[in-house]
């Protein structure tokens, strides 16, 4: 993972635990055959792709309302 991508993505998703969960879930999806939402280069790892998708707004965090 490239640290500059992590820093940019952490400006968008400010909670580190949420960021880790989003990236982990997206990495699993990409590894299982889902297509990237952005143009990729051969040198990009799946974590870099997930972070770049967050940076470009292709993946967004939707907060659920707390259930009573």
PDB file of C-alpha atoms in Angstrom:
ATOM      1  CA  UNK A   1       0.000   0.000   0.000  1.00  0.00           C
ATOM      2  CA  UNK A   2       1.229   3.432  -0.828  1.00  0.00           C
ATOM      3  CA  UNK A   3       1.256   5.807   2.132  1.00  0.00           C
ATOM      4  CA  UNK A   4       0.198   8.807   0.039  1.00  0.00           C
ATOM      5  CA  UNK A   5      -2.987   6.950  -0.937  1.00  0.00           C
ATOM      6  CA  UNK A   6      -3.656   6.063   2.699  1.00  0.00           C
ATOM      7  CA  UNK A   7      -3.239   9.702   3.723  1.00  0.00           C
ATOM      8  CA  UNK A   8      -5.586  10.961   0.984  1.00  0.00           C
ATOM      9  CA  UNK A   9      -8.202   8.308   1.759  1.00  0.00           C
ATOM     10  CA  UNK A  10      -8.000   9.071   5.489  1.00  0.00           C
ATOM     11  CA  UNK A  11      -9.002  12.672   4.715  1.00  0.00           C
ATOM     12  CA  UNK A  12     -12.219  11.298   3.224  1.00  0.00           C
ATOM     13  CA  UNK A  13     -12.896   8.502   5.722  1.00  0.00           C
ATOM     14  CA  UNK A  14     -11.647  10.021   8.964  1.00  0.00           C
ATOM     15  CA  UNK A  15     -12.222   7.017  11.258  1.00  0.00           C
ATOM     16  CA  UNK A  16      -9.226   4.679  10.804  1.00  0.00           C
ATOM     17  CA  UNK A  17     -11.212   1.583  11.786  1.00  0.00           C
ATOM     18  CA  UNK A  18     -13.899   2.336   9.210  1.00  0.00           C
ATOM     19  CA  UNK A  19     -11.241   2.949   6.549  1.00  0.00           C
ATOM     20  CA  UNK A  20      -9.566  -0.382   7.303  1.00  0.00           C
ATOM     21  CA  UNK A  21     -12.896  -2.200   7.143  1.00  0.00           C
ATOM     22  CA  UNK A  22     -13.847  -0.587   3.830  1.00  0.00           C
ATOM     23  CA  UNK A  23     -10.486  -1.346   2.241  1.00  0.00           C
ATOM     24  CA  UNK A  24     -10.516  -4.925   3.563  1.00  0.00           C
ATOM     25  CA  UNK A  25     -13.985  -5.594   2.221  1.00  0.00           C
ATOM     26  CA  UNK A  26     -13.154  -4.094  -1.168  1.00  0.00           C
ATOM     27  CA  UNK A  27      -9.895  -6.085  -1.383  1.00  0.00           C
ATOM     28  CA  UNK A  28     -11.885  -9.284  -0.791  1.00  0.00           C
ATOM     29  CA  UNK A  29     -14.303  -8.272  -3.545  1.00  0.00           C
ATOM     30  CA  UNK A  30     -11.497  -7.523  -5.994  1.00  0.00           C
ATOM     31  CA  UNK A  31      -9.694 -10.771  -5.160  1.00  0.00           C
ATOM     32  CA  UNK A  32     -12.897 -12.727  -5.770  1.00  0.00           C
ATOM     33  CA  UNK A  33     -13.199 -11.346  -9.286  1.00  0.00           C
ATOM     34  CA  UNK A  34     -15.100  -8.070  -9.028  1.00  0.00           C
ATOM     35  CA  UNK A  35     -13.995  -5.450 -11.539  1.00  0.00           C
ATOM     36  CA  UNK A  36     -12.200  -2.282 -10.426  1.00  0.00           C
ATOM     37  CA  UNK A  37     -14.279   0.901 -10.563  1.00  0.00           C
ATOM     38  CA  UNK A  38     -11.302   2.910 -11.832  1.00  0.00           C
ATOM     39  CA  UNK A  39      -8.729   2.512 -14.603  1.00  0.00           C
ATOM     40  CA  UNK A  40      -5.787   0.557 -13.169  1.00  0.00           C
ATOM     41  CA  UNK A  41      -2.117   0.070 -13.932  1.00  0.00           C
ATOM     42  CA  UNK A  42      -0.387  -3.323 -13.692  1.00  0.00           C
ATOM     43  CA  UNK A  43       1.785  -1.992 -10.843  1.00  0.00           C
ATOM     44  CA  UNK A  44      -1.251  -1.295  -8.613  1.00  0.00           C
ATOM     45  CA  UNK A  45      -2.028  -3.764  -5.861  1.00  0.00           C
ATOM     46  CA  UNK A  46      -5.621  -4.473  -4.839  1.00  0.00           C
ATOM     47  CA  UNK A  47      -5.302  -2.341  -1.699  1.00  0.00           C
ATOM     48  CA  UNK A  48      -4.058   0.573  -3.812  1.00  0.00           C
ATOM     49  CA  UNK A  49      -7.035   0.107  -6.139  1.00  0.00           C
ATOM     50  CA  UNK A  50      -9.447   0.131  -3.179  1.00  0.00           C
ATOM     51  CA  UNK A  51      -7.855   3.285  -1.740  1.00  0.00           C
ATOM     52  CA  UNK A  52      -7.918   5.043  -5.115  1.00  0.00           C
ATOM     53  CA  UNK A  53     -11.603   4.145  -5.507  1.00  0.00           C
ATOM     54  CA  UNK A  54     -12.298   5.825  -2.158  1.00  0.00           C
ATOM     55  CA  UNK A  55     -10.250   8.898  -3.130  1.00  0.00           C
ATOM     56  CA  UNK A  56     -12.088   9.246  -6.451  1.00  0.00           C
ATOM     57  CA  UNK A  57     -15.483   8.935  -4.769  1.00  0.00           C
ATOM     58  CA  UNK A  58     -16.367   5.600  -6.358  1.00  0.00           C
ATOM     59  CA  UNK A  59     -16.884   4.076  -2.902  1.00  0.00           C
ATOM     60  CA  UNK A  60     -18.719   6.021  -0.235  1.00  0.00           C
ATOM     61  CA  UNK A  61     -19.521   5.427   3.408  1.00  0.00           C
ATOM     62  CA  UNK A  62     -23.215   5.347   4.175  1.00  0.00           C
ATOM     63  CA  UNK A  63     -23.971   5.534   7.861  1.00  0.00           C
ATOM     64  CA  UNK A  64     -26.902   3.544   9.122  1.00  0.00           C
ATOM     65  CA  UNK A  65     -29.213   5.004  11.717  1.00  0.00           C
ATOM     66  CA  UNK A  66     -28.868   3.411  15.115  1.00  0.00           C
ATOM     67  CA  UNK A  67     -31.551   0.827  15.741  1.00  0.00           C
ATOM     68  CA  UNK A  68     -33.414   1.024  19.010  1.00  0.00           C
TER      69      UNK A  68
END
